[in-house]
Tab-separated table of C-alpha atoms in Angstrom:
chain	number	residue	atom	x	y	z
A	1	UNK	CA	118.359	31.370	-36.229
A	2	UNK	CA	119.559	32.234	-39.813
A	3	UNK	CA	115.484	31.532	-41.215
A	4	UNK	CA	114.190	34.283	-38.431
A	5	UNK	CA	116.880	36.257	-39.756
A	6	UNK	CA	115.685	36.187	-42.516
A	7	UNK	CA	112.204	36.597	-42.550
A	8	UNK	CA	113.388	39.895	-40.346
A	9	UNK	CA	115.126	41.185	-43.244
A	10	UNK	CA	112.095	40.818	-45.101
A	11	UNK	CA	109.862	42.862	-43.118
A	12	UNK	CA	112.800	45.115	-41.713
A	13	UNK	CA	112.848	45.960	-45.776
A	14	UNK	CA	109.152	46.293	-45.938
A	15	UNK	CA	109.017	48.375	-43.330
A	16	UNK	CA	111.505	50.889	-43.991
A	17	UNK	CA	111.357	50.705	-47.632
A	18	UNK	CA	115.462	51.098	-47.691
A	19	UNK	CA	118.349	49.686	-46.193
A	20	UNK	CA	122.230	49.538	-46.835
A	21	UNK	CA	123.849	46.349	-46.125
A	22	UNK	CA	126.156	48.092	-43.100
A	23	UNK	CA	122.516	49.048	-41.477
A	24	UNK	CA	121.434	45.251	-41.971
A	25	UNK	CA	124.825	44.410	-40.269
A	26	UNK	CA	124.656	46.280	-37.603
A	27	UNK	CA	120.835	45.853	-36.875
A	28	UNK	CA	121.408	41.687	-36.910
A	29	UNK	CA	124.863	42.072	-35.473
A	30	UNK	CA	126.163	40.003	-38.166
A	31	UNK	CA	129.185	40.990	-41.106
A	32	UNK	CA	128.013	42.361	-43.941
A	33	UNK	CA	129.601	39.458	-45.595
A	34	UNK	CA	126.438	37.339	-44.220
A	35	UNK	CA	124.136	39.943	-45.398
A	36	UNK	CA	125.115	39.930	-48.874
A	37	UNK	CA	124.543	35.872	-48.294
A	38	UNK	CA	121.096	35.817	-46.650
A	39	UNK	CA	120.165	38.161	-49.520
A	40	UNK	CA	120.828	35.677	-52.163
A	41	UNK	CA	119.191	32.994	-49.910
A	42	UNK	CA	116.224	35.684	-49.964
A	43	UNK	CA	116.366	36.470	-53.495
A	44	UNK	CA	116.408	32.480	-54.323
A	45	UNK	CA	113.421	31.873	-52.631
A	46	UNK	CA	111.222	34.401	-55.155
A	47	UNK	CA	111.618	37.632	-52.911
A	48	UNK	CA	112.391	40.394	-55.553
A	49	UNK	CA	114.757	41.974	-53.604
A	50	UNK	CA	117.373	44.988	-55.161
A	51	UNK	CA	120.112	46.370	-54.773
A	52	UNK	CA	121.479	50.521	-56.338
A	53	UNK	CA	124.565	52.107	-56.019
A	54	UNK	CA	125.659	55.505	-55.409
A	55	UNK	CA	123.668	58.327	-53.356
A	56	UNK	CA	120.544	57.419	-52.260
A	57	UNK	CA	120.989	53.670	-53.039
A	58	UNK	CA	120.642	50.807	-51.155
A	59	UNK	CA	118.834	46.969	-51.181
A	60	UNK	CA	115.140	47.440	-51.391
A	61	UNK	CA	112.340	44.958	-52.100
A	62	UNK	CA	110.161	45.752	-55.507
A	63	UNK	CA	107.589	48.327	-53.689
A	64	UNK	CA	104.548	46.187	-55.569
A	65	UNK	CA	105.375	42.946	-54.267
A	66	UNK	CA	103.112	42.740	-51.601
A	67	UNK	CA	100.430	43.769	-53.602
A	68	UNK	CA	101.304	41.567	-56.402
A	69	UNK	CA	101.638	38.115	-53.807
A	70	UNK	CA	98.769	39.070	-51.850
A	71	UNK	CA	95.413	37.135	-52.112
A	72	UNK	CA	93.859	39.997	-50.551
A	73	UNK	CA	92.083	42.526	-52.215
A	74	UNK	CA	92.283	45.953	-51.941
A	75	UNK	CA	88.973	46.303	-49.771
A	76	UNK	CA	89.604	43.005	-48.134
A	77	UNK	CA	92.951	44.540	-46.660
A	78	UNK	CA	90.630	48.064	-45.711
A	79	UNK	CA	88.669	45.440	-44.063
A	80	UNK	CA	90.844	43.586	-41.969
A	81	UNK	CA	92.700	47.251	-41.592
A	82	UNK	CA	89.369	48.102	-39.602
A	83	UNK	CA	88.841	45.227	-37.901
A	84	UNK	CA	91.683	45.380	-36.228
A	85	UNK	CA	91.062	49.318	-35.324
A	86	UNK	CA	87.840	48.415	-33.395
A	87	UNK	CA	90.015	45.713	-31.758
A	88	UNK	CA	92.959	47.765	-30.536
A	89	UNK	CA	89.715	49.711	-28.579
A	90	UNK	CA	89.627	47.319	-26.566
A	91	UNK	CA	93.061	46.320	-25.950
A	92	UNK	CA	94.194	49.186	-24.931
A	93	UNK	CA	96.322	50.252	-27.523
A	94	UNK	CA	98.286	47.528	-27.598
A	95	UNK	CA	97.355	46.486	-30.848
A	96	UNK	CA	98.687	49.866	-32.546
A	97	UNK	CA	102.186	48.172	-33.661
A	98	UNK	CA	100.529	45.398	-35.589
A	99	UNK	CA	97.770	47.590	-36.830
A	100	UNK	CA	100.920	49.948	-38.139
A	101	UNK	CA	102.716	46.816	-39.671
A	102	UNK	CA	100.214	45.339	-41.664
A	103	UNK	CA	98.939	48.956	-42.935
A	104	UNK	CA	102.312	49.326	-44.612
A	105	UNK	CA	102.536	45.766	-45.860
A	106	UNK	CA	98.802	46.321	-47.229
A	107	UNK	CA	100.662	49.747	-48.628
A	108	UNK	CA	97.046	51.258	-47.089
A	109	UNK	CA	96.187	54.281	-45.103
A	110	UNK	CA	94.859	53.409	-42.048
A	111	UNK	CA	91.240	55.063	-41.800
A	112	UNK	CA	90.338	56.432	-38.263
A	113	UNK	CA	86.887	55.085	-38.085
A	114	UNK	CA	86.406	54.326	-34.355
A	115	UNK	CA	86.751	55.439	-31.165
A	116	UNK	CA	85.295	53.864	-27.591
A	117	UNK	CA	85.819	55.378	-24.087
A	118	UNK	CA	85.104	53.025	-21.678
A	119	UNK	CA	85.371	56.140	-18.923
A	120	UNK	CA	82.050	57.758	-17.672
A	121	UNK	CA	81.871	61.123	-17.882
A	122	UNK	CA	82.755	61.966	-15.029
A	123	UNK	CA	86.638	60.373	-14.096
A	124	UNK	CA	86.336	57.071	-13.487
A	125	UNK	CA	89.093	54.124	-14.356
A	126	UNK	CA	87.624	51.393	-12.826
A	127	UNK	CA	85.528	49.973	-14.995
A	128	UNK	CA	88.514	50.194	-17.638
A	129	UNK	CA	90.632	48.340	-15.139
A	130	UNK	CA	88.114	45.909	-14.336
A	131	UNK	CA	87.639	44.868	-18.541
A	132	UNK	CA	91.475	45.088	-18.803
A	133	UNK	CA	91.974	42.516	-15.587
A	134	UNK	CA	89.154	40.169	-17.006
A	135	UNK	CA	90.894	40.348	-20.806
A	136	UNK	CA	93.949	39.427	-19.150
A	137	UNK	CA	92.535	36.556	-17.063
A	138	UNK	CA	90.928	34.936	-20.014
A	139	UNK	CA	94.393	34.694	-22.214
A	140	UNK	CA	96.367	33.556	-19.493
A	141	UNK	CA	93.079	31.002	-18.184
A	142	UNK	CA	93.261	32.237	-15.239
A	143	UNK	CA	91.092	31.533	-12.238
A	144	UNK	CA	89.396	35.120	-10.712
A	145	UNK	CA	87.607	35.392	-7.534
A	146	UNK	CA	85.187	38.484	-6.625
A	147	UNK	CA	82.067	39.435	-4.431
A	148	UNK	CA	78.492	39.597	-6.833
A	149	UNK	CA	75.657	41.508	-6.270
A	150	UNK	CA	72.807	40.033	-7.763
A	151	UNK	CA	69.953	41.177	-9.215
A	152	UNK	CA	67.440	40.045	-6.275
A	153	UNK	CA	69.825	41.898	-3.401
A	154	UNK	CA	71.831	39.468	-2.545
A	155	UNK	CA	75.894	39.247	-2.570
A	156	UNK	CA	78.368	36.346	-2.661
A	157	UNK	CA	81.818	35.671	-3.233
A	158	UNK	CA	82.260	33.858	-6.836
A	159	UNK	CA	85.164	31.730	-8.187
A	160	UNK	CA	85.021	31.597	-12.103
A	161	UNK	CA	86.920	30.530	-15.111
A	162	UNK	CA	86.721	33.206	-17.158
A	163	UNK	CA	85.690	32.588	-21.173
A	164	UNK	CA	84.779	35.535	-23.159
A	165	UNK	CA	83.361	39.195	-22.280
A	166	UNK	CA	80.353	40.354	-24.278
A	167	UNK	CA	78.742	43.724	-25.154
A	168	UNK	CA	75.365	43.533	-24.629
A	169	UNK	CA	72.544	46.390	-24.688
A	170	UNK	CA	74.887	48.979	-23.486
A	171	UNK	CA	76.759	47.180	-20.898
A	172	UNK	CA	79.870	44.825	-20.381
A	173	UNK	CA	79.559	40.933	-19.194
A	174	UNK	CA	81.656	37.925	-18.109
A	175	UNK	CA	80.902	34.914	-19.323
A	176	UNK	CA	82.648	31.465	-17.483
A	177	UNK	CA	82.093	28.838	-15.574
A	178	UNK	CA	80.564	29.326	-11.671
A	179	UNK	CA	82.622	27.036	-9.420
A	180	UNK	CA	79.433	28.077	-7.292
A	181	UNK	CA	76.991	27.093	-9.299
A	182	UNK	CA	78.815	24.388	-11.073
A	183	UNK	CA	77.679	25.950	-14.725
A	184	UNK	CA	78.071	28.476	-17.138
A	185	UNK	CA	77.077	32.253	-16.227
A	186	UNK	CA	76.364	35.818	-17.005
A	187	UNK	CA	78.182	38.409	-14.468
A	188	UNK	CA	77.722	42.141	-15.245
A	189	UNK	CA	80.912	44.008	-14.862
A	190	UNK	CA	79.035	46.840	-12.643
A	191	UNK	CA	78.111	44.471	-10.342
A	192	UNK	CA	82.029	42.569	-9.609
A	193	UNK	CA	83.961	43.955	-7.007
A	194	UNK	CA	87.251	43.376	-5.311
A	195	UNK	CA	88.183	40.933	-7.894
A	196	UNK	CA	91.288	38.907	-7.401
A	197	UNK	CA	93.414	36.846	-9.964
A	198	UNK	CA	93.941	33.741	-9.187
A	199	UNK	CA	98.023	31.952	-9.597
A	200	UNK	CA	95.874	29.016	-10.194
A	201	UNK	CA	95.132	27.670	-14.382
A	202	UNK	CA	92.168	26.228	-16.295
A	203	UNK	CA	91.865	24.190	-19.010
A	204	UNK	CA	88.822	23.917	-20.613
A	205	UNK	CA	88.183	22.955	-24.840
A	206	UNK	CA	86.243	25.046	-26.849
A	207	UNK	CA	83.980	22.342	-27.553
A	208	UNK	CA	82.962	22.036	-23.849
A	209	UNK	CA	81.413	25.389	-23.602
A	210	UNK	CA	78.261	26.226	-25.032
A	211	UNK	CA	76.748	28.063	-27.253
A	212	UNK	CA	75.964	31.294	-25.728
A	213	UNK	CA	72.837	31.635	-27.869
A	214	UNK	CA	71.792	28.987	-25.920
A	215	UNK	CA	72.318	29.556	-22.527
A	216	UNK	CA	70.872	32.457	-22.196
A	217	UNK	CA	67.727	32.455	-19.624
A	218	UNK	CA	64.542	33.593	-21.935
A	219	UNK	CA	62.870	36.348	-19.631
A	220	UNK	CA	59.165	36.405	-18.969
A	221	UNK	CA	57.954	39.657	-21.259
A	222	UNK	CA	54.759	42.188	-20.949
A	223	UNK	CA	53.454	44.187	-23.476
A	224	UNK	CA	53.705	47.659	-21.380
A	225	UNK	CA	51.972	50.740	-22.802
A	226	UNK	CA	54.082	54.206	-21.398
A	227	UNK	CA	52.668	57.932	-22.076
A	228	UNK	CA	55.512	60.127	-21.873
A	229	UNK	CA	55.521	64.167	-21.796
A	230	UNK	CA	57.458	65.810	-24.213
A	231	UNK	CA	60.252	66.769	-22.056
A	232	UNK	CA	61.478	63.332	-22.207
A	233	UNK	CA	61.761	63.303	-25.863
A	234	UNK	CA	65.441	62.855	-25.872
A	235	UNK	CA	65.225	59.666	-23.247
A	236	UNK	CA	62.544	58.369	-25.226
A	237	UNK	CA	64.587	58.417	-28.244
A	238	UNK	CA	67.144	57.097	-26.895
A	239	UNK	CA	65.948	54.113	-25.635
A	240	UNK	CA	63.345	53.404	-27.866
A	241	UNK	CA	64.080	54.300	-31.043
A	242	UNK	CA	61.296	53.448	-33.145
A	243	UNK	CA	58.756	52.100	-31.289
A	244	UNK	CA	57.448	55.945	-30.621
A	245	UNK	CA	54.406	57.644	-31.930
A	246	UNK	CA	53.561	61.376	-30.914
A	247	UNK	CA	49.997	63.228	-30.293
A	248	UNK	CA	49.364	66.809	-31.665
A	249	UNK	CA	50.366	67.644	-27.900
A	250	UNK	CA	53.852	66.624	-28.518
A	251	UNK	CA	53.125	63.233	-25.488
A	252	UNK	CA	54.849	60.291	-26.819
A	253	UNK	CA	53.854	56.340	-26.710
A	254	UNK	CA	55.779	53.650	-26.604
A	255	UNK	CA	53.847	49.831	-27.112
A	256	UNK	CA	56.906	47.538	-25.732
A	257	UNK	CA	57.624	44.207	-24.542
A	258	UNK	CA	59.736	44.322	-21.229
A	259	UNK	CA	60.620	42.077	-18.438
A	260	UNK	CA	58.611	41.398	-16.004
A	261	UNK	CA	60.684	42.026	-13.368
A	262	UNK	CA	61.812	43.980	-10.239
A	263	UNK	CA	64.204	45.607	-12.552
A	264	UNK	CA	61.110	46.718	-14.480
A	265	UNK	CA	60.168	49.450	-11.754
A	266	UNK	CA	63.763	50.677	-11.369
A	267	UNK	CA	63.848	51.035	-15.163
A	268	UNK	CA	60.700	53.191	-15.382
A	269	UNK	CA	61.172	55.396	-12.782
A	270	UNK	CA	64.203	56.655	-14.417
A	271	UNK	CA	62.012	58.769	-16.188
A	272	UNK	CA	60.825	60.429	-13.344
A	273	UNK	CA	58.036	62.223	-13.617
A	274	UNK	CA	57.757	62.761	-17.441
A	275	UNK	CA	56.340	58.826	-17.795
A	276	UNK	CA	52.626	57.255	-16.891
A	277	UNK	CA	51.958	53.759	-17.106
A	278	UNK	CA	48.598	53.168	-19.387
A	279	UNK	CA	48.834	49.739	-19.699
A	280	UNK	CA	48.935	46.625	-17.981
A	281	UNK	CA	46.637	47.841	-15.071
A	282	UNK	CA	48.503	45.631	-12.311
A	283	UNK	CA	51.661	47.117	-13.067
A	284	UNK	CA	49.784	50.764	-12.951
A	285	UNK	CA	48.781	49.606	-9.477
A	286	UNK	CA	51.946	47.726	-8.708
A	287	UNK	CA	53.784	51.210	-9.485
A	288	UNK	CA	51.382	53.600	-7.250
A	289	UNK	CA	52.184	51.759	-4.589
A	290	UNK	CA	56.068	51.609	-4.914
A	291	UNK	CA	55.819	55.575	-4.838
A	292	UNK	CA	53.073	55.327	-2.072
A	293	UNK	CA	56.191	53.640	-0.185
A	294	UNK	CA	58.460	55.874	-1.404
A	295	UNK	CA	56.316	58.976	-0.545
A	296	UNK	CA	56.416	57.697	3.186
A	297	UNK	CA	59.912	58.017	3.740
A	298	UNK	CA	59.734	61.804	2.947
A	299	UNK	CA	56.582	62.855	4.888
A	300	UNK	CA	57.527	63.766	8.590
């Protein structure tokens, strides 16, 4: 008890710069008489702290003394400083406190250099909920259930122990193991629903999950050829980035490796009108009759 009082003396001084030892008293709910004693102890141990008299005065530690013990540098604490910015994004403020500790032990100004809204536009919390329910799964290894919806149609009802979530290519994923499937998998976030959190516990090592790198399926690629009109600039752009070359009719072409998949037709015809498959020819074909389909569902 008396060595966590006094390490909170330490940073309570830190922190506020200024104390009197009636505050410190009062604050640890100890006699003042053992606050003049845990500052010697404090003041044996190499902590430079001070004491003035008077108006204004009071026990203070020397202001440079963080600075001066630290093995940080100045950028190194800027660094960490904005490392843990981007991570309070995601954790939902929670990580404010400690991100307004150590900027006044660094004795740095925090620099607002992020923000993230996980909403849509429009007003939508679930998807923040859903992250927030998976982050707290994985901390307390807990076991979650939910329903799927696969890629190929398909549904099922998935137990998993959650490991990590991962930002990939504009979207959010769990990665754990499948008690389905008996092995590690990818879930999109869009895709869970109704998920539950299990009472039950897993423990699983860090060396007994792979690599991610790893176990990630390769997907079959085809160089795709697109014509798009110049309406579409700005989804072009977006997407694309630099892969995009422009006639002297303002059309724009995009040479582009991309899955060959059922996805793939989903994907294009986001662009409505303003794109034209050139190239392959079977997935020219392949798309013509998708709208051919499509067209017979509106014709009466």
């Amino acid at each position: 008890m008396e060595q966590s009082r006094l390490f909170k003396i330490v940073y309570h001084l830190l922190e506020k710069g200024k104390s009197t030892a009636p505050e410190l008293a009062d604050k640890f709910e100890v006699s003042v008489r053992t606050i003049y004693r845990d500052l010697d102890a404090i003041s044996s141990a190499g902590i430079p702290v001070y004491a003035t008299q008077g108006k204004g005065g009071g026990i203070f530690i020397m202001q440079d003394f963080v600075l001066d013990k630290s093995l940080l540098s100045q950028r190194e604490k800027e660094q960490i400083l904005m490392a843990l910015q981007g991570i309070s994004i995601t954790e939902h403020n929670q990580s404010d406190e400690l991100l307004i500790k150590l900027s006044r032990l660094f004795q740095s100004k925090v620099t607002n250099w992020i923000e993230v809204d996980f909403s849509e536009w429009y007003k939508n919390t679930s998807k923040t909920d859903l992250f927030h329910q998976i982050k707290s799964a994985i901390f307390n290894r807990s076991t979650i259930s939910f329903s799927y919806f696969a890629r190929e149609g398909n549904h099922s009802n998935r137990t998993v122990e959650p490991v990590k979530l991962i930002f990939k290519n504009k979207d959010w994923y769990l990665y754990g193991f499948c008690l389905l499937r008996n092995n590690f998998r990818f879930f999109k976030l869009t895709r869970i629903k109704d998920l539950k959190i299990s009472s039950d516990t897993f423990l699983r090592n860090a060396e007994n999950i792979p690599k991610i790198e790893t176990t990630i399926q390769n997907e079959t690629k085809l160089p795709v050829k697109l014509k798009f009109s110049p309406k579409a600039a700005f989804h072009v752009y977006d997407e694309f980035i630099d892969n995009v070359s422009e006639d002297t009719q303002g059309n724009l072409y995009v040479n582009i490796d991309l899955p060959d998949q059922e996805t793939l037709f989903s994907y294009l015809l986001s662009f409505g009108e303003h794109v034209e498959i050139l190239e392959p020819d079977y997935l020219r074909h392949s798309m013509k009759e998708k709208l051919g389909l499509m067209l017979e569902k509106y014709i009466t």
